[in-house]
Amino acid sequence: MTSEIPEMKMGHVAKCIRCDRVIYKNSWCNPAGLFALCLTALMMTIPAFNLPLFSIHLLGITEETNLLQGAMMMIDSAPLVSFVVILCAAIAPTLLILSIAISSGYLAINYKSTYLPKLFKITRLLIHWSMLEVYMVSLMVAIFKLMNYADLYLGLGFYFFVGLLLLNMTIISNYSNHKYWEKYQSL
Amino acid sequence: MKKVAIAGKTGKEQALQVCSVCGNYSEHNMDTTQCPVCHQKISLRKKDSLQKTWALLITALIFIIPANIYPITYLLKNNTLYPDTIFSGIISLLESDMFGIALIVFVASIVVPVLKLVALIFIALSVQLHWKFSAKKQLLIFTFVDWVGRWSILDLFIISIMVSVFDKGHLLSVYPGVAASSFTIVVISTLFAANSFDTRLIWDSQENQNNKLQDNEYND
């Protein structure tokens, strides 16, 4: 159904007249600000994925675990599971932040690149597959489960991961595909 | 000159199509396959939407059976292998008095996939057979299912964490089972099914039905 989008104040949304779904969001969307957030997030991904999320004291040995290691260990026994875990918890979020970073960077310096439409399209696709918040909840479930069996200590990676999650959520809630298209077309 | 869209009428009625990538609309002709603004592929409705959705739903329906019957993880403890299915995992959580976690796992690994399948099949059937069920309610169900669907990945993440923690060879290890791969297929195919479904079809099917009814009245 065709709906007309009226002039709106910042923070207001336009909804479809037929199904009440939000079709346009007049959000704060500043490419330079988002670019800075994305760069911070990109730097956080390295420690968040590689440093131990927690360590556990079991059978007299202290075992550490991080996000990538867990997925890599299943690559022989269940390659599909391993692939999906790496995709949703590491590759998709990183690529998503990277693509938003590149497009924001271009828009911030008012450079009209022919790659931008492709990037916007990729960004839209990746938003579905970035599941950091789901990983966070699984991590909490796993930690509560394990606390009953052994001593458990949170590692540095955990704090980086929480930081990355918060940054990621801020970026996604402020990013607007519509706004970026408008900016791109007005260049 | 660009045709101006009239609000309150569907794009289909006005022979206009909206680009899913850039959000601009353009005239719908048989020979236009590219959006004039961003040069991405464009079509009036998602291509073969219902067919793709059905194919993926049937895949999920098949794989949900092994996902629940076969063991999702194996626990190797002192050289003895203890298989664990999704259901027995939840029971053992309940037995060790972890009700909150048992509930999260139960919702994420049993309720969500089943609910999602049932809801999507219902909506697809209702579009296919032109049922007269409130379109807004169908969309509400679809939006909910679409949002909640990603949470069934939770189970896979937990498996990956457990596998990396319990890695002491024959003393104490956890391995993923056949059901883990089947469960992954269920989750992924329902995610794609929801993705390939074009929600505008819900309204299209009901409009078709109304038109048909009117035609019948004229004929009578």
mmCIF file with all atom_site columns, C-alpha atoms in Angstrom, chain A:
data_model
loop_
_atom_site.group_PDB
_atom_site.id
_atom_site.type_symbol
_atom_site.label_atom_id
_atom_site.label_alt_id
_atom_site.label_comp_id
_atom_site.label_asym_id
_atom_site.label_entity_id
_atom_site.label_seq_id
_atom_site.pdbx_PDB_ins_code
_atom_site.Cartn_x
_atom_site.Cartn_y
_atom_site.Cartn_z
_atom_site.occupancy
_atom_site.B_iso_or_equiv
_atom_site.pdbx_formal_charge
_atom_site.auth_seq_id
_atom_site.auth_comp_id
_atom_site.auth_asym_id
_atom_site.auth_atom_id
_atom_site.pdbx_PDB_model_num
ATOM 1   C CA . MET A 1 1   ? 0.000  0.000   0.000  1.00 0.00 ? 1   MET A CA 1
ATOM 2   C CA . THR A 1 2   ? 1.312  3.410   -0.892 1.00 0.00 ? 2   THR A CA 1
ATOM 3   C CA . SER A 1 3   ? 1.608  5.767   2.055  1.00 0.00 ? 3   SER A CA 1
ATOM 4   C CA . GLU A 1 4   ? 2.724  9.344   2.084  1.00 0.00 ? 4   GLU A CA 1
ATOM 5   C CA . ILE A 1 5   ? 5.546  10.260  4.412  1.00 0.00 ? 5   ILE A CA 1
ATOM 6   C CA . PRO A 1 6   ? 4.846  13.633  6.030  1.00 0.00 ? 6   PRO A CA 1
ATOM 7   C CA . GLU A 1 7   ? 7.393  16.132  7.299  1.00 0.00 ? 7   GLU A CA 1
ATOM 8   C CA . MET A 1 8   ? 8.411  14.822  10.690 1.00 0.00 ? 8   MET A CA 1
ATOM 9   C CA . LYS A 1 9   ? 10.277 15.953  13.743 1.00 0.00 ? 9   LYS A CA 1
ATOM 10  C CA . MET A 1 10  ? 13.443 14.138  14.748 1.00 0.00 ? 10  MET A CA 1
ATOM 11  C CA . GLY A 1 11  ? 12.731 10.830  16.445 1.00 0.00 ? 11  GLY A CA 1
ATOM 12  C CA . HIS A 1 12  ? 9.258  10.390  14.932 1.00 0.00 ? 12  HIS A CA 1
ATOM 13  C CA . VAL A 1 13  ? 8.306  7.447   12.753 1.00 0.00 ? 13  VAL A CA 1
ATOM 14  C CA . ALA A 1 14  ? 5.953  7.051   9.805  1.00 0.00 ? 14  ALA A CA 1
ATOM 15  C CA . LYS A 1 15  ? 3.756  3.965   9.686  1.00 0.00 ? 15  LYS A CA 1
ATOM 16  C CA . CYS A 1 16  ? 2.087  2.172   6.815  1.00 0.00 ? 16  CYS A CA 1
ATOM 17  C CA . ILE A 1 17  ? -1.628 3.024   6.566  1.00 0.00 ? 17  ILE A CA 1
ATOM 18  C CA . ARG A 1 18  ? -2.518 -0.595  5.881  1.00 0.00 ? 18  ARG A CA 1
ATOM 19  C CA . CYS A 1 19  ? -0.447 -2.674  8.268  1.00 0.00 ? 19  CYS A CA 1
ATOM 20  C CA . ASP A 1 20  ? 0.857  -0.162  10.860 1.00 0.00 ? 20  ASP A CA 1
ATOM 21  C CA . ARG A 1 21  ? 4.441  -1.211  10.311 1.00 0.00 ? 21  ARG A CA 1
ATOM 22  C CA . VAL A 1 22  ? 7.119  1.450   10.620 1.00 0.00 ? 22  VAL A CA 1
ATOM 23  C CA . ILE A 1 23  ? 8.185  2.413   7.114  1.00 0.00 ? 23  ILE A CA 1
ATOM 24  C CA . TYR A 1 24  ? 10.292 5.463   7.835  1.00 0.00 ? 24  TYR A CA 1
ATOM 25  C CA . LYS A 1 25  ? 12.263 6.526   10.862 1.00 0.00 ? 25  LYS A CA 1
ATOM 26  C CA . ASN A 1 26  ? 13.459 10.095  11.211 1.00 0.00 ? 26  ASN A CA 1
ATOM 27  C CA . SER A 1 27  ? 16.376 9.186   13.407 1.00 0.00 ? 27  SER A CA 1
ATOM 28  C CA . TRP A 1 28  ? 19.564 10.843  14.416 1.00 0.00 ? 28  TRP A CA 1
ATOM 29  C CA . CYS A 1 29  ? 21.910 9.499   11.836 1.00 0.00 ? 29  CYS A CA 1
ATOM 30  C CA . ASN A 1 30  ? 25.244 11.175  11.613 1.00 0.00 ? 30  ASN A CA 1
ATOM 31  C CA . PRO A 1 31  ? 27.753 9.390   9.342  1.00 0.00 ? 31  PRO A CA 1
ATOM 32  C CA . ALA A 1 32  ? 30.772 10.906  11.084 1.00 0.00 ? 32  ALA A CA 1
ATOM 33  C CA . GLY A 1 33  ? 29.530 9.837   14.520 1.00 0.00 ? 33  GLY A CA 1
ATOM 34  C CA . LEU A 1 34  ? 28.653 6.363   13.311 1.00 0.00 ? 34  LEU A CA 1
ATOM 35  C CA . PHE A 1 35  ? 32.043 6.086   11.615 1.00 0.00 ? 35  PHE A CA 1
ATOM 36  C CA . ALA A 1 36  ? 33.752 6.770   14.938 1.00 0.00 ? 36  ALA A CA 1
ATOM 37  C CA . LEU A 1 37  ? 31.550 4.232   16.746 1.00 0.00 ? 37  LEU A CA 1
ATOM 38  C CA . CYS A 1 38  ? 32.261 1.642   14.048 1.00 0.00 ? 38  CYS A CA 1
ATOM 39  C CA . LEU A 1 39  ? 36.020 2.118   14.307 1.00 0.00 ? 39  LEU A CA 1
ATOM 40  C CA . THR A 1 40  ? 35.848 1.619   18.074 1.00 0.00 ? 40  THR A CA 1
ATOM 41  C CA . ALA A 1 41  ? 33.716 -1.471  17.600 1.00 0.00 ? 41  ALA A CA 1
ATOM 42  C CA . LEU A 1 42  ? 36.100 -2.890  14.998 1.00 0.00 ? 42  LEU A CA 1
ATOM 43  C CA . MET A 1 43  ? 39.000 -2.492  17.393 1.00 0.00 ? 43  MET A CA 1
ATOM 44  C CA . MET A 1 44  ? 36.981 -4.235  20.102 1.00 0.00 ? 44  MET A CA 1
ATOM 45  C CA . THR A 1 45  ? 36.235 -7.264  17.922 1.00 0.00 ? 45  THR A CA 1
ATOM 46  C CA . ILE A 1 46  ? 39.818 -8.520  18.068 1.00 0.00 ? 46  ILE A CA 1
ATOM 47  C CA . PRO A 1 47  ? 40.055 -8.877  21.874 1.00 0.00 ? 47  PRO A CA 1
ATOM 48  C CA . ALA A 1 48  ? 36.380 -9.815  22.181 1.00 0.00 ? 48  ALA A CA 1
ATOM 49  C CA . PHE A 1 49  ? 36.752 -12.811 19.882 1.00 0.00 ? 49  PHE A CA 1
ATOM 50  C CA . ASN A 1 50  ? 40.271 -13.882 20.844 1.00 0.00 ? 50  ASN A CA 1
ATOM 51  C CA . LEU A 1 51  ? 40.698 -13.278 24.562 1.00 0.00 ? 51  LEU A CA 1
ATOM 52  C CA . PRO A 1 52  ? 39.207 -15.885 26.919 1.00 0.00 ? 52  PRO A CA 1
ATOM 53  C CA . LEU A 1 53  ? 35.551 -15.237 27.754 1.00 0.00 ? 53  LEU A CA 1
ATOM 54  C CA . PHE A 1 54  ? 35.873 -17.196 30.971 1.00 0.00 ? 54  PHE A CA 1
ATOM 55  C CA . SER A 1 55  ? 38.126 -19.778 32.538 1.00 0.00 ? 55  SER A CA 1
ATOM 56  C CA . ILE A 1 56  ? 36.984 -22.816 34.426 1.00 0.00 ? 56  ILE A CA 1
ATOM 57  C CA . HIS A 1 57  ? 38.771 -24.898 37.037 1.00 0.00 ? 57  HIS A CA 1
ATOM 58  C CA . LEU A 1 58  ? 38.027 -28.525 36.273 1.00 0.00 ? 58  LEU A CA 1
ATOM 59  C CA . LEU A 1 59  ? 39.777 -31.768 37.229 1.00 0.00 ? 59  LEU A CA 1
ATOM 60  C CA . GLY A 1 60  ? 42.690 -29.780 38.564 1.00 0.00 ? 60  GLY A CA 1
ATOM 61  C CA . ILE A 1 61  ? 43.273 -28.004 35.255 1.00 0.00 ? 61  ILE A CA 1
ATOM 62  C CA . THR A 1 62  ? 42.273 -24.452 34.438 1.00 0.00 ? 62  THR A CA 1
ATOM 63  C CA . GLU A 1 63  ? 40.717 -24.326 31.001 1.00 0.00 ? 63  GLU A CA 1
ATOM 64  C CA . GLU A 1 64  ? 40.097 -21.100 29.132 1.00 0.00 ? 64  GLU A CA 1
ATOM 65  C CA . THR A 1 65  ? 37.644 -20.689 26.315 1.00 0.00 ? 65  THR A CA 1
ATOM 66  C CA . ASN A 1 66  ? 37.040 -18.033 23.698 1.00 0.00 ? 66  ASN A CA 1
ATOM 67  C CA . LEU A 1 67  ? 34.432 -17.496 21.038 1.00 0.00 ? 67  LEU A CA 1
ATOM 68  C CA . LEU A 1 68  ? 36.351 -18.692 17.982 1.00 0.00 ? 68  LEU A CA 1
ATOM 69  C CA . GLN A 1 69  ? 37.963 -21.693 19.694 1.00 0.00 ? 69  GLN A CA 1
ATOM 70  C CA . GLY A 1 70  ? 34.577 -23.146 20.631 1.00 0.00 ? 70  GLY A CA 1
ATOM 71  C CA . ALA A 1 71  ? 33.359 -23.076 17.063 1.00 0.00 ? 71  ALA A CA 1
ATOM 72  C CA . MET A 1 72  ? 36.631 -24.305 15.556 1.00 0.00 ? 72  MET A CA 1
ATOM 73  C CA . MET A 1 73  ? 36.670 -27.413 17.732 1.00 0.00 ? 73  MET A CA 1
ATOM 74  C CA . MET A 1 74  ? 33.503 -28.713 16.096 1.00 0.00 ? 74  MET A CA 1
ATOM 75  C CA . ILE A 1 75  ? 34.726 -28.290 12.547 1.00 0.00 ? 75  ILE A CA 1
ATOM 76  C CA . ASP A 1 76  ? 35.437 -32.018 12.149 1.00 0.00 ? 76  ASP A CA 1
ATOM 77  C CA . SER A 1 77  ? 32.466 -33.493 13.966 1.00 0.00 ? 77  SER A CA 1
ATOM 78  C CA . ALA A 1 78  ? 29.784 -31.009 12.893 1.00 0.00 ? 78  ALA A CA 1
ATOM 79  C CA . PRO A 1 79  ? 31.037 -28.621 10.211 1.00 0.00 ? 79  PRO A CA 1
ATOM 80  C CA . LEU A 1 80  ? 27.616 -27.103 9.578  1.00 0.00 ? 80  LEU A CA 1
ATOM 81  C CA . VAL A 1 81  ? 27.071 -26.161 13.217 1.00 0.00 ? 81  VAL A CA 1
ATOM 82  C CA . SER A 1 82  ? 30.568 -24.780 13.431 1.00 0.00 ? 82  SER A CA 1
ATOM 83  C CA . PHE A 1 83  ? 30.062 -22.688 10.281 1.00 0.00 ? 83  PHE A CA 1
ATOM 84  C CA . VAL A 1 84  ? 26.751 -21.228 11.464 1.00 0.00 ? 84  VAL A CA 1
ATOM 85  C CA . VAL A 1 85  ? 28.176 -20.367 14.875 1.00 0.00 ? 85  VAL A CA 1
ATOM 86  C CA . ILE A 1 86  ? 31.187 -18.582 13.363 1.00 0.00 ? 86  ILE A CA 1
ATOM 87  C CA . LEU A 1 87  ? 28.973 -16.826 10.823 1.00 0.00 ? 87  LEU A CA 1
ATOM 88  C CA . CYS A 1 88  ? 26.382 -15.515 13.273 1.00 0.00 ? 88  CYS A CA 1
ATOM 89  C CA . ALA A 1 89  ? 28.656 -14.732 16.187 1.00 0.00 ? 89  ALA A CA 1
ATOM 90  C CA . ALA A 1 90  ? 31.806 -13.454 14.481 1.00 0.00 ? 90  ALA A CA 1
ATOM 91  C CA . ILE A 1 91  ? 31.811 -12.992 10.714 1.00 0.00 ? 91  ILE A CA 1
ATOM 92  C CA . ALA A 1 92  ? 28.414 -11.317 10.260 1.00 0.00 ? 92  ALA A CA 1
ATOM 93  C CA . PRO A 1 93  ? 28.819 -8.778  13.098 1.00 0.00 ? 93  PRO A CA 1
ATOM 94  C CA . THR A 1 94  ? 32.354 -7.877  11.977 1.00 0.00 ? 94  THR A CA 1
ATOM 95  C CA . LEU A 1 95  ? 31.382 -7.479  8.331  1.00 0.00 ? 95  LEU A CA 1
ATOM 96  C CA . LEU A 1 96  ? 28.277 -5.525  9.323  1.00 0.00 ? 96  LEU A CA 1
ATOM 97  C CA . ILE A 1 97  ? 30.305 -3.036  11.349 1.00 0.00 ? 97  ILE A CA 1
ATOM 98  C CA . LEU A 1 98  ? 32.913 -2.887  8.603  1.00 0.00 ? 98  LEU A CA 1
ATOM 99  C CA . SER A 1 99  ? 30.356 -2.150  5.885  1.00 0.00 ? 99  SER A CA 1
ATOM 100 C CA . ILE A 1 100 ? 28.645 0.524   7.985  1.00 0.00 ? 100 ILE A CA 1
ATOM 101 C CA . ALA A 1 101 ? 32.084 1.976   8.739  1.00 0.00 ? 101 ALA A CA 1
ATOM 102 C CA . ILE A 1 102 ? 33.013 2.204   5.051  1.00 0.00 ? 102 ILE A CA 1
ATOM 103 C CA . SER A 1 103 ? 29.700 3.689   3.943  1.00 0.00 ? 103 SER A CA 1
ATOM 104 C CA . SER A 1 104 ? 29.691 6.153   6.865  1.00 0.00 ? 104 SER A CA 1
ATOM 105 C CA . GLY A 1 105 ? 33.250 7.119   6.077  1.00 0.00 ? 105 GLY A CA 1
ATOM 106 C CA . TYR A 1 106 ? 32.406 7.863   2.453  1.00 0.00 ? 106 TYR A CA 1
ATOM 107 C CA . LEU A 1 107 ? 29.297 9.857   3.398  1.00 0.00 ? 107 LEU A CA 1
ATOM 108 C CA . ALA A 1 108 ? 31.164 11.760  6.109  1.00 0.00 ? 108 ALA A CA 1
ATOM 109 C CA . ILE A 1 109 ? 33.653 13.110  3.572  1.00 0.00 ? 109 ILE A CA 1
ATOM 110 C CA . ASN A 1 110 ? 30.911 13.556  0.929  1.00 0.00 ? 110 ASN A CA 1
ATOM 111 C CA . TYR A 1 111 ? 32.506 11.194  -1.527 1.00 0.00 ? 111 TYR A CA 1
ATOM 112 C CA . LYS A 1 112 ? 30.101 9.524   -3.951 1.00 0.00 ? 112 LYS A CA 1
ATOM 113 C CA . SER A 1 113 ? 31.472 6.079   -4.555 1.00 0.00 ? 113 SER A CA 1
ATOM 114 C CA . THR A 1 114 ? 29.874 3.651   -6.991 1.00 0.00 ? 114 THR A CA 1
ATOM 115 C CA . TYR A 1 115 ? 30.320 0.915   -4.389 1.00 0.00 ? 115 TYR A CA 1
ATOM 116 C CA . LEU A 1 116 ? 27.928 2.546   -1.941 1.00 0.00 ? 116 LEU A CA 1
ATOM 117 C CA . PRO A 1 117 ? 24.671 0.977   -3.277 1.00 0.00 ? 117 PRO A CA 1
ATOM 118 C CA . LYS A 1 118 ? 26.305 -2.467  -3.033 1.00 0.00 ? 118 LYS A CA 1
ATOM 119 C CA . LEU A 1 119 ? 27.408 -1.697  0.520  1.00 0.00 ? 119 LEU A CA 1
ATOM 120 C CA . PHE A 1 120 ? 23.926 -0.575  1.571  1.00 0.00 ? 120 PHE A CA 1
ATOM 121 C CA . LYS A 1 121 ? 22.538 -3.804  0.187  1.00 0.00 ? 121 LYS A CA 1
ATOM 122 C CA . ILE A 1 122 ? 25.128 -5.916  2.014  1.00 0.00 ? 122 ILE A CA 1
ATOM 123 C CA . THR A 1 123 ? 24.444 -4.029  5.249  1.00 0.00 ? 123 THR A CA 1
ATOM 124 C CA . ARG A 1 124 ? 20.728 -4.788  5.008  1.00 0.00 ? 124 ARG A CA 1
ATOM 125 C CA . LEU A 1 125 ? 21.455 -8.476  4.516  1.00 0.00 ? 125 LEU A CA 1
ATOM 126 C CA . LEU A 1 126 ? 23.972 -8.732  7.335  1.00 0.00 ? 126 LEU A CA 1
ATOM 127 C CA . ILE A 1 127 ? 21.731 -7.148  9.969  1.00 0.00 ? 127 ILE A CA 1
ATOM 128 C CA . HIS A 1 128 ? 19.675 -10.377 9.970  1.00 0.00 ? 128 HIS A CA 1
ATOM 129 C CA . TRP A 1 129 ? 22.712 -12.540 10.585 1.00 0.00 ? 129 TRP A CA 1
ATOM 130 C CA . SER A 1 130 ? 24.487 -10.585 13.254 1.00 0.00 ? 130 SER A CA 1
ATOM 131 C CA . MET A 1 131 ? 23.471 -12.279 16.491 1.00 0.00 ? 131 MET A CA 1
ATOM 132 C CA . LEU A 1 132 ? 25.746 -10.949 19.201 1.00 0.00 ? 132 LEU A CA 1
ATOM 133 C CA . GLU A 1 133 ? 22.882 -10.521 21.668 1.00 0.00 ? 133 GLU A CA 1
ATOM 134 C CA . VAL A 1 134 ? 21.846 -14.151 21.213 1.00 0.00 ? 134 VAL A CA 1
ATOM 135 C CA . TYR A 1 135 ? 25.433 -15.206 21.908 1.00 0.00 ? 135 TYR A CA 1
ATOM 136 C CA . MET A 1 136 ? 25.419 -13.090 25.060 1.00 0.00 ? 136 MET A CA 1
ATOM 137 C CA . VAL A 1 137 ? 22.351 -14.892 26.403 1.00 0.00 ? 137 VAL A CA 1
ATOM 138 C CA . SER A 1 138 ? 23.837 -18.301 25.507 1.00 0.00 ? 138 SER A CA 1
ATOM 139 C CA . LEU A 1 139 ? 26.989 -17.299 27.323 1.00 0.00 ? 139 LEU A CA 1
ATOM 140 C CA . MET A 1 140 ? 24.984 -16.430 30.428 1.00 0.00 ? 140 MET A CA 1
ATOM 141 C CA . VAL A 1 141 ? 23.096 -19.739 30.228 1.00 0.00 ? 141 VAL A CA 1
ATOM 142 C CA . ALA A 1 142 ? 26.364 -21.661 29.847 1.00 0.00 ? 142 ALA A CA 1
ATOM 143 C CA . ILE A 1 143 ? 27.964 -19.783 32.745 1.00 0.00 ? 143 ILE A CA 1
ATOM 144 C CA . PHE A 1 144 ? 25.046 -20.481 35.084 1.00 0.00 ? 144 PHE A CA 1
ATOM 145 C CA . LYS A 1 145 ? 25.044 -24.129 34.054 1.00 0.00 ? 145 LYS A CA 1
ATOM 146 C CA . LEU A 1 146 ? 28.796 -24.508 34.635 1.00 0.00 ? 146 LEU A CA 1
ATOM 147 C CA . MET A 1 147 ? 28.857 -22.658 37.948 1.00 0.00 ? 147 MET A CA 1
ATOM 148 C CA . ASN A 1 148 ? 27.219 -25.707 39.536 1.00 0.00 ? 148 ASN A CA 1
ATOM 149 C CA . TYR A 1 149 ? 30.042 -28.008 38.493 1.00 0.00 ? 149 TYR A CA 1
ATOM 150 C CA . ALA A 1 150 ? 33.206 -25.987 38.822 1.00 0.00 ? 150 ALA A CA 1
ATOM 151 C CA . ASP A 1 151 ? 34.847 -22.726 39.804 1.00 0.00 ? 151 ASP A CA 1
ATOM 152 C CA . LEU A 1 152 ? 34.404 -20.206 37.064 1.00 0.00 ? 152 LEU A CA 1
ATOM 153 C CA . TYR A 1 153 ? 36.189 -16.918 36.480 1.00 0.00 ? 153 TYR A CA 1
ATOM 154 C CA . LEU A 1 154 ? 35.190 -14.306 33.925 1.00 0.00 ? 154 LEU A CA 1
ATOM 155 C CA . GLY A 1 155 ? 38.006 -13.391 31.556 1.00 0.00 ? 155 GLY A CA 1
ATOM 156 C CA . LEU A 1 156 ? 39.003 -10.144 29.871 1.00 0.00 ? 156 LEU A CA 1
ATOM 157 C CA . GLY A 1 157 ? 37.315 -11.223 26.640 1.00 0.00 ? 157 GLY A CA 1
ATOM 158 C CA . PHE A 1 158 ? 33.955 -11.215 28.403 1.00 0.00 ? 158 PHE A CA 1
ATOM 159 C CA . TYR A 1 159 ? 34.184 -7.507  29.216 1.00 0.00 ? 159 TYR A CA 1
ATOM 160 C CA . PHE A 1 160 ? 35.322 -6.688  25.680 1.00 0.00 ? 160 PHE A CA 1
ATOM 161 C CA . PHE A 1 161 ? 32.428 -8.734  24.369 1.00 0.00 ? 161 PHE A CA 1
ATOM 162 C CA . VAL A 1 162 ? 29.899 -6.822  26.493 1.00 0.00 ? 162 VAL A CA 1
ATOM 163 C CA . GLY A 1 163 ? 31.426 -3.560  25.237 1.00 0.00 ? 163 GLY A CA 1
ATOM 164 C CA . LEU A 1 164 ? 31.252 -4.752  21.642 1.00 0.00 ? 164 LEU A CA 1
ATOM 165 C CA . LEU A 1 165 ? 27.625 -5.799  22.120 1.00 0.00 ? 165 LEU A CA 1
ATOM 166 C CA . LEU A 1 166 ? 26.656 -2.368  23.500 1.00 0.00 ? 166 LEU A CA 1
ATOM 167 C CA . LEU A 1 167 ? 28.479 -0.564  20.676 1.00 0.00 ? 167 LEU A CA 1
ATOM 168 C CA . ASN A 1 168 ? 26.918 -2.861  18.101 1.00 0.00 ? 168 ASN A CA 1
ATOM 169 C CA . MET A 1 169 ? 23.436 -2.176  19.446 1.00 0.00 ? 169 MET A CA 1
ATOM 170 C CA . THR A 1 170 ? 24.024 1.587   19.423 1.00 0.00 ? 170 THR A CA 1
ATOM 171 C CA . ILE A 1 171 ? 25.262 1.439   15.830 1.00 0.00 ? 171 ILE A CA 1
ATOM 172 C CA . ILE A 1 172 ? 22.349 -0.668  14.572 1.00 0.00 ? 172 ILE A CA 1
ATOM 173 C CA . SER A 1 173 ? 19.704 1.430   16.314 1.00 0.00 ? 173 SER A CA 1
ATOM 174 C CA . ASN A 1 174 ? 21.140 4.649   14.875 1.00 0.00 ? 174 ASN A CA 1
ATOM 175 C CA . TYR A 1 175 ? 21.882 3.380   11.400 1.00 0.00 ? 175 TYR A CA 1
ATOM 176 C CA . SER A 1 176 ? 19.112 3.988   8.907  1.00 0.00 ? 176 SER A CA 1
ATOM 177 C CA . ASN A 1 177 ? 19.195 2.571   5.424  1.00 0.00 ? 177 ASN A CA 1
ATOM 178 C CA . HIS A 1 178 ? 16.686 5.179   4.215  1.00 0.00 ? 178 HIS A CA 1
ATOM 179 C CA . LYS A 1 179 ? 18.679 8.086   5.570  1.00 0.00 ? 179 LYS A CA 1
ATOM 180 C CA . TYR A 1 180 ? 21.878 6.796   3.995  1.00 0.00 ? 180 TYR A CA 1
ATOM 181 C CA . TRP A 1 181 ? 20.153 6.460   0.638  1.00 0.00 ? 181 TRP A CA 1
ATOM 182 C CA . GLU A 1 182 ? 18.843 10.007  0.905  1.00 0.00 ? 182 GLU A CA 1
ATOM 183 C CA . LYS A 1 183 ? 22.318 11.255  1.745  1.00 0.00 ? 183 LYS A CA 1
ATOM 184 C CA . TYR A 1 184 ? 23.810 9.248   -1.104 1.00 0.00 ? 184 TYR A CA 1
ATOM 185 C CA . GLN A 1 185 ? 21.342 10.630  -3.634 1.00 0.00 ? 185 GLN A CA 1
ATOM 186 C CA . SER A 1 186 ? 21.851 14.206  -2.504 1.00 0.00 ? 186 SER A CA 1
ATOM 187 C CA . LEU A 1 187 ? 25.626 13.948  -3.019 1.00 0.00 ? 187 LEU A CA 1
#
